[in-house]
Tab-separated table of C-alpha atoms and ligand atoms in Angstrom:
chain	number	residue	atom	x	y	z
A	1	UNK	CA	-26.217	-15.281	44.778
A	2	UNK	CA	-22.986	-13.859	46.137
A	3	UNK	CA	-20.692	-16.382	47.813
A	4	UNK	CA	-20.944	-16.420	51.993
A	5	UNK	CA	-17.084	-15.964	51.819
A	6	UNK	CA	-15.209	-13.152	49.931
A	7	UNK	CA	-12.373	-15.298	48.330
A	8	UNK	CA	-9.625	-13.564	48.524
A	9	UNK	CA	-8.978	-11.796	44.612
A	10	UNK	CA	-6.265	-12.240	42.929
A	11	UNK	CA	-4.115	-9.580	41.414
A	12	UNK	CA	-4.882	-8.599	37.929
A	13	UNK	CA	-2.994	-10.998	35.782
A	14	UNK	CA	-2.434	-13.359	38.643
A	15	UNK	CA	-4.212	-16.613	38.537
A	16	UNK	CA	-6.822	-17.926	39.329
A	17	UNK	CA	-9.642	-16.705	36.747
A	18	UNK	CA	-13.105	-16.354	37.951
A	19	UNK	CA	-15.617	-19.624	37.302
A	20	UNK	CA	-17.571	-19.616	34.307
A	21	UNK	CA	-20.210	-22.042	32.770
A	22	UNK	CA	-19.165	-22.319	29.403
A	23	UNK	CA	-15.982	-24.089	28.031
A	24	UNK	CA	-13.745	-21.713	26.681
A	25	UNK	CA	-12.738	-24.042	23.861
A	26	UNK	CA	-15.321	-26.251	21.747
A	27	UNK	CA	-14.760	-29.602	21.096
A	28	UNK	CA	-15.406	-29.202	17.831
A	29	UNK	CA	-12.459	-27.443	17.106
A	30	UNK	CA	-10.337	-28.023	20.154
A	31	UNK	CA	-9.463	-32.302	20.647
A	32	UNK	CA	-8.680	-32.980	24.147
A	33	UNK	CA	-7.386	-36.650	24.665
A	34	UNK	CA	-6.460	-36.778	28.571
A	35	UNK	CA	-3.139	-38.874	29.553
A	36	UNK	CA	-3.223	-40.786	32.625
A	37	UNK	CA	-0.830	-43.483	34.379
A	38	UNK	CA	0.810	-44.091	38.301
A	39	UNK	CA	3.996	-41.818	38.367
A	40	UNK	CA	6.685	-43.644	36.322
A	41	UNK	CA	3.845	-45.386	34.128
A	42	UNK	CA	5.707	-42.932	30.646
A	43	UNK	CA	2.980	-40.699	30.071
A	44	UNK	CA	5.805	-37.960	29.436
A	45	UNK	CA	7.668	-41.004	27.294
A	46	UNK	CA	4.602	-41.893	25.261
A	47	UNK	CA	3.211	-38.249	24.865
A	48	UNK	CA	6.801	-36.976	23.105
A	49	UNK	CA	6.532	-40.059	20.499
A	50	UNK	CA	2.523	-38.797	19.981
A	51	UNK	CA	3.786	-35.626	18.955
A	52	UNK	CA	6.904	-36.007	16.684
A	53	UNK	CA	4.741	-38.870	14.757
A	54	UNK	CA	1.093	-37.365	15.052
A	55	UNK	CA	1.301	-33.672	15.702
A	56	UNK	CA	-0.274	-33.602	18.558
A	57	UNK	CA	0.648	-30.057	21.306
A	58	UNK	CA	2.036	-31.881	24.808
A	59	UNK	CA	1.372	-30.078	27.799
A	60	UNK	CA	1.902	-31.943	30.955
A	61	UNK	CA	0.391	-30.393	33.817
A	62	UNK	CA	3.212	-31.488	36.609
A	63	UNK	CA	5.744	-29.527	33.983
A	64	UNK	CA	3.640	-26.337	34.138
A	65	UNK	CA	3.231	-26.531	37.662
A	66	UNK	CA	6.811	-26.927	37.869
A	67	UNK	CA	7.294	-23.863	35.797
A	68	UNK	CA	5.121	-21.836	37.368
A	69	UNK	CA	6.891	-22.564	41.032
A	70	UNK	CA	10.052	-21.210	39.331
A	71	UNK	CA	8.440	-18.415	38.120
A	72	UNK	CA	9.803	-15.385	39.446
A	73	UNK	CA	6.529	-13.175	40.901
A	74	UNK	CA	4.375	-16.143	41.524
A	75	UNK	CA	2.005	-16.645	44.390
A	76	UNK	CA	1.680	-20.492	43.948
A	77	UNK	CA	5.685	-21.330	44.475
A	78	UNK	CA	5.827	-22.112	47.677
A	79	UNK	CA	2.256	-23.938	48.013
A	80	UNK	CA	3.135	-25.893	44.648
A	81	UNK	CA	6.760	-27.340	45.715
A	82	UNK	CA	5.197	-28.461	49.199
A	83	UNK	CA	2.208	-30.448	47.305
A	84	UNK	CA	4.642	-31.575	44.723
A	85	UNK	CA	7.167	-33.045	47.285
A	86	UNK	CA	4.287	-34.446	49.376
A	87	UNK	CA	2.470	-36.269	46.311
A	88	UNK	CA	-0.708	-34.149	46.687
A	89	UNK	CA	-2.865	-33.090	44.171
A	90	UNK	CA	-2.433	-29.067	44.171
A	91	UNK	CA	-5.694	-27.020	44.651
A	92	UNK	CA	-7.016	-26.921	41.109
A	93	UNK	CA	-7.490	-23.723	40.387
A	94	UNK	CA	-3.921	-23.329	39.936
A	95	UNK	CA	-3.245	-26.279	37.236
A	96	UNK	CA	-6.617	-25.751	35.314
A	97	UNK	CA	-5.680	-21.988	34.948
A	98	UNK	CA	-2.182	-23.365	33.743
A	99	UNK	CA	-3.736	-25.312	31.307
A	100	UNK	CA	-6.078	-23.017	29.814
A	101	UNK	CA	-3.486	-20.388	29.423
A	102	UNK	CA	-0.746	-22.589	27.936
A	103	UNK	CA	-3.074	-23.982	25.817
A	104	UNK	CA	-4.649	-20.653	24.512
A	105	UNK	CA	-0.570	-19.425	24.446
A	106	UNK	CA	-0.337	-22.521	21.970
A	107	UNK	CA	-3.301	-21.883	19.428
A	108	UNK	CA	-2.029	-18.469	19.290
A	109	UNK	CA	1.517	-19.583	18.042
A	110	UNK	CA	0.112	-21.354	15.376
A	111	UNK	CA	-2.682	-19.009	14.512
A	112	UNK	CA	-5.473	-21.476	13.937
A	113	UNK	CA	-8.793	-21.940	15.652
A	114	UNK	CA	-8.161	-25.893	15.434
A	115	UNK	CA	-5.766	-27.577	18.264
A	116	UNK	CA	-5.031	-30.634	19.289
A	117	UNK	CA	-3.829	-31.407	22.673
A	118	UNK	CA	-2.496	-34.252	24.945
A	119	UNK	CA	-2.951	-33.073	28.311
A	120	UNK	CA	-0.640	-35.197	30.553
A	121	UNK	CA	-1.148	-36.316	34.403
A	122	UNK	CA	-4.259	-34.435	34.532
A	123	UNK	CA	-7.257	-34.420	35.636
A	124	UNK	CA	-5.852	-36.513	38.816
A	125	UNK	CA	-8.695	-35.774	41.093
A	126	UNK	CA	-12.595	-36.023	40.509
A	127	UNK	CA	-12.834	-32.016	40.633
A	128	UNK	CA	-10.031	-31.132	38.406
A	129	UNK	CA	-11.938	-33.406	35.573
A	130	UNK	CA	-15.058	-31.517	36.093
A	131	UNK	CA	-13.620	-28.037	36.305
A	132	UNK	CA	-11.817	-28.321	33.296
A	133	UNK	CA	-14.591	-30.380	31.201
A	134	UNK	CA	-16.901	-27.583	32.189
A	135	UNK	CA	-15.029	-23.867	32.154
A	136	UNK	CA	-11.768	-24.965	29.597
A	137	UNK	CA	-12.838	-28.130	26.823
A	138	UNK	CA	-14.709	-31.203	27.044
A	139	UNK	CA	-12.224	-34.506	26.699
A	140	UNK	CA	-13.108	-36.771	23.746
A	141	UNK	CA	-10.924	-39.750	25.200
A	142	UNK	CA	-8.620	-41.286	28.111
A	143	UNK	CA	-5.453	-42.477	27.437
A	144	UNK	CA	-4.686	-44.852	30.358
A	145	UNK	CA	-1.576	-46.808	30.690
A	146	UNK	CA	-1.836	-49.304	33.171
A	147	UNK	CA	1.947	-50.960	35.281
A	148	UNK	CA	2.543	-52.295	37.873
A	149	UNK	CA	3.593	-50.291	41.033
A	150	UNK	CA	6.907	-52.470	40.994
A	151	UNK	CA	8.208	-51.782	37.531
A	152	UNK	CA	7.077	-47.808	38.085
A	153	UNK	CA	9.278	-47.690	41.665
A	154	UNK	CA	12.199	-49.184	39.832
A	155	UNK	CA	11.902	-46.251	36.649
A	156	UNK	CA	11.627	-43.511	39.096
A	157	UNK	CA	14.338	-44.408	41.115
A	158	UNK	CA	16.381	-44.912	37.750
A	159	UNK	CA	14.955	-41.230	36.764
A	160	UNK	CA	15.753	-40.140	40.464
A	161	UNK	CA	19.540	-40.208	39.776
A	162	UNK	CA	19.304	-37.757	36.767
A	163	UNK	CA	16.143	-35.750	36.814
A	164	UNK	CA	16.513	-33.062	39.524
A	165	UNK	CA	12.815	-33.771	40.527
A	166	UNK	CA	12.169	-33.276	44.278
A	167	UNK	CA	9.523	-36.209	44.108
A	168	UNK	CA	11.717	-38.684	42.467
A	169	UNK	CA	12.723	-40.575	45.519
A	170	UNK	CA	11.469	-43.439	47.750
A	171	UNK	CA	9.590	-41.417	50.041
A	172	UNK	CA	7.638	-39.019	47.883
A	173	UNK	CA	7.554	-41.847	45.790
A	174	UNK	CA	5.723	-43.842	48.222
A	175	UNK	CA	2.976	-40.686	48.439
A	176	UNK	CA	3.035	-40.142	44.723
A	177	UNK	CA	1.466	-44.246	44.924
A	178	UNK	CA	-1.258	-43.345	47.277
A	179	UNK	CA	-2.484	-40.290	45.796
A	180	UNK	CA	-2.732	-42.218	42.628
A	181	UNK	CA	-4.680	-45.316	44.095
A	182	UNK	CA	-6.922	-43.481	46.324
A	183	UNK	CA	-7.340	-40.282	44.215
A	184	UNK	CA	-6.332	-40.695	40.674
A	185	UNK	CA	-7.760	-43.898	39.918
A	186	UNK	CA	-11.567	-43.058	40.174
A	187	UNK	CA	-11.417	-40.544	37.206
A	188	UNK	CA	-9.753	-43.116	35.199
A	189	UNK	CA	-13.130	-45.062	36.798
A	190	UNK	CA	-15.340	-42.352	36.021
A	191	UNK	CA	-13.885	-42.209	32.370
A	192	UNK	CA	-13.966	-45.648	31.928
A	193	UNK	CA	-17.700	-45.855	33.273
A	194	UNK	CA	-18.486	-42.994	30.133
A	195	UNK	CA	-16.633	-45.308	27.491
A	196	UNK	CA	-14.162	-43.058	27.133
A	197	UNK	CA	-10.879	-44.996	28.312
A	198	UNK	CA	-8.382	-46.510	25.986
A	199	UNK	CA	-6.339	-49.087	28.141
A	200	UNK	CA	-2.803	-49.801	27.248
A	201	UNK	CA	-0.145	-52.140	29.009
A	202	UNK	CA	2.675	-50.171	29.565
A	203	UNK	CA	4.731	-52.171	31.737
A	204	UNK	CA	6.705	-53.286	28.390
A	205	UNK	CA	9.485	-51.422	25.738
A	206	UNK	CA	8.717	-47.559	25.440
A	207	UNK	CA	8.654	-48.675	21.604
A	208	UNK	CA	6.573	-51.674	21.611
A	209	UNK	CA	4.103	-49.240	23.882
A	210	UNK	CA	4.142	-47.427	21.475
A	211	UNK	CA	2.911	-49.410	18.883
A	212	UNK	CA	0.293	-50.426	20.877
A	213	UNK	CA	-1.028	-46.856	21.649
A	214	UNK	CA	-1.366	-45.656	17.873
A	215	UNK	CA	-3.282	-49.100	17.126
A	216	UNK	CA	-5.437	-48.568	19.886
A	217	UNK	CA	-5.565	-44.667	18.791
A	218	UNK	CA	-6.212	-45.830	15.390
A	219	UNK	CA	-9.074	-48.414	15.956
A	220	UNK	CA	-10.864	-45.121	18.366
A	221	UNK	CA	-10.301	-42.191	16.389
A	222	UNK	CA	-9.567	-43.169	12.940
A	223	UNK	CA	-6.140	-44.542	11.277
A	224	UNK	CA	-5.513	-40.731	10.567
A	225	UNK	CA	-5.909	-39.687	13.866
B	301	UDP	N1	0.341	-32.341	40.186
B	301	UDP	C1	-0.790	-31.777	40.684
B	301	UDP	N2	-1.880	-31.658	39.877
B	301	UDP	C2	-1.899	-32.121	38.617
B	301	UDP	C3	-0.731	-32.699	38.094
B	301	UDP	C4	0.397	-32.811	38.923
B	301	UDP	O1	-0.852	-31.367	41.827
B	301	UDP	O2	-2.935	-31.991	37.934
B	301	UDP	C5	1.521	-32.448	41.086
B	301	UDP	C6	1.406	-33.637	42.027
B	301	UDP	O3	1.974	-33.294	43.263
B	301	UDP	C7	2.232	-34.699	41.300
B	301	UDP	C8	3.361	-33.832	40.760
B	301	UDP	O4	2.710	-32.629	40.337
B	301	UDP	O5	2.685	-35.712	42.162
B	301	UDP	C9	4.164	-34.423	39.611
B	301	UDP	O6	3.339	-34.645	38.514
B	301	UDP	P1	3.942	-35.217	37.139
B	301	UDP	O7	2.779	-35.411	36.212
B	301	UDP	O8	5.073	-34.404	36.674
B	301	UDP	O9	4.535	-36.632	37.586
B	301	UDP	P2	4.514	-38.016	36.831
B	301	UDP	O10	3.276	-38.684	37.289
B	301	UDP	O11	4.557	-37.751	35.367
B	301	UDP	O12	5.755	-38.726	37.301
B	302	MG	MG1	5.355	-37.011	33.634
């Protein structure tokens, strides 16, 4: 049935692609583990360590979007640096697209069928999960780490002074929090609800988090995960 509104269509090579029922990547090949956290929880922190020790491809979606807003020639610029400032979750079209392509651009570098991927601050709304379980790969597991909202205000404003990010200040900060409590937190629910969640503290050392992630990666996947 054709839709009661003509979306608008975007330019060839211009996101987003058109909606498709099967994943473009099988899970039997393609390992998804999603990475999830409040802003300031070290997703980014913990991911980097993940893939110098365990080979794992990084792709945090808040980076791509970021990239893509400096993209010269994109549509999404302007729309993504006003949802980025204001803590809201960007339409997902736009970040599942990223994700697909930079993780097809990816496989292609290293010219194997078989990938790996962490996939960081994403899904961070109920719709993104689904979208991207159903039209890119279904997720085998959730990486959650859990702090407090305290210790995450006090790294972000510490990160504020060098990072350059538009959303690393009180303010934004203050929206990044709500988003993340009223829209973030049910997938981590949701996942949790399907077994798939791995829990770790991470309000202590970026090392000693560390430590704790690859034993609880270890006791779910397999020491030689
Ligand atoms: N963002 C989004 N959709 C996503 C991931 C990120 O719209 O799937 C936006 C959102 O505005 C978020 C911002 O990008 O607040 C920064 O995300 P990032 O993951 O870089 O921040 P972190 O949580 O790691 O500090
Ligand atoms: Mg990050």
């Amino acid at each position: 049935m054709p839709p009661a509104i003509d979306a608008p269509k975007p330019a060839a090579g211009q996101l987003p692609a058109p909606a498709k029922s099967t994943p473009t990547f099988s899970p039997d090949r393609v390992t998804v583990l999603f990475v999830l956290g409040g802003p300031g929880a070290g997703k980014g922190t913990q991911c980097a360590k993940l893939v110098k020790e365990h080979g794992f491809t990084h792709l945090s979606a808040g980076d791509l979007l970021r990239a893509e807003q400096e993209r010269p020639g994109s549509q999404f610029g302007d729309l993504i640096r006003r949802y980025i400032k204001d803590g809201l979750i960007v339409p997902m079209e736009v970040t599942v697209q990223l994700l697909e392509n930079a993780m097809t651009d990816a496989l292609r570098k290293t010219g194997s069928v078989t990938g790996r991927f962490l996939i960081d601050g994403f899904p961070r709304k109920m719709d993104q999960a689904h979208k991207f379980e159903e039209a890119v790969c279904p997720a085998k597991m959730v990486l959650f780490y859990d702090c407090s909202e305290e210790v995450m205000e006090k790294r972000l404003m510490e990160r504020g002074k060098t990072s350059g990010r538009a959303d690393d200040n009180a303010e934004s900060i203050r929206k990044r929090f709500r988003t993340f409590v009223e829209t973030s937190m049910p997938v981590v629910d949701y996942y949790e609800k399907e077994g798939k969640v791995i829990k770790v503290d991470a309000t202590a050392t970026p090392d000693s988090v560390y430590a704790t992630t690859q034993k609880r990666l270890a006791e779910r996947l397999g020491a030689n995960f």
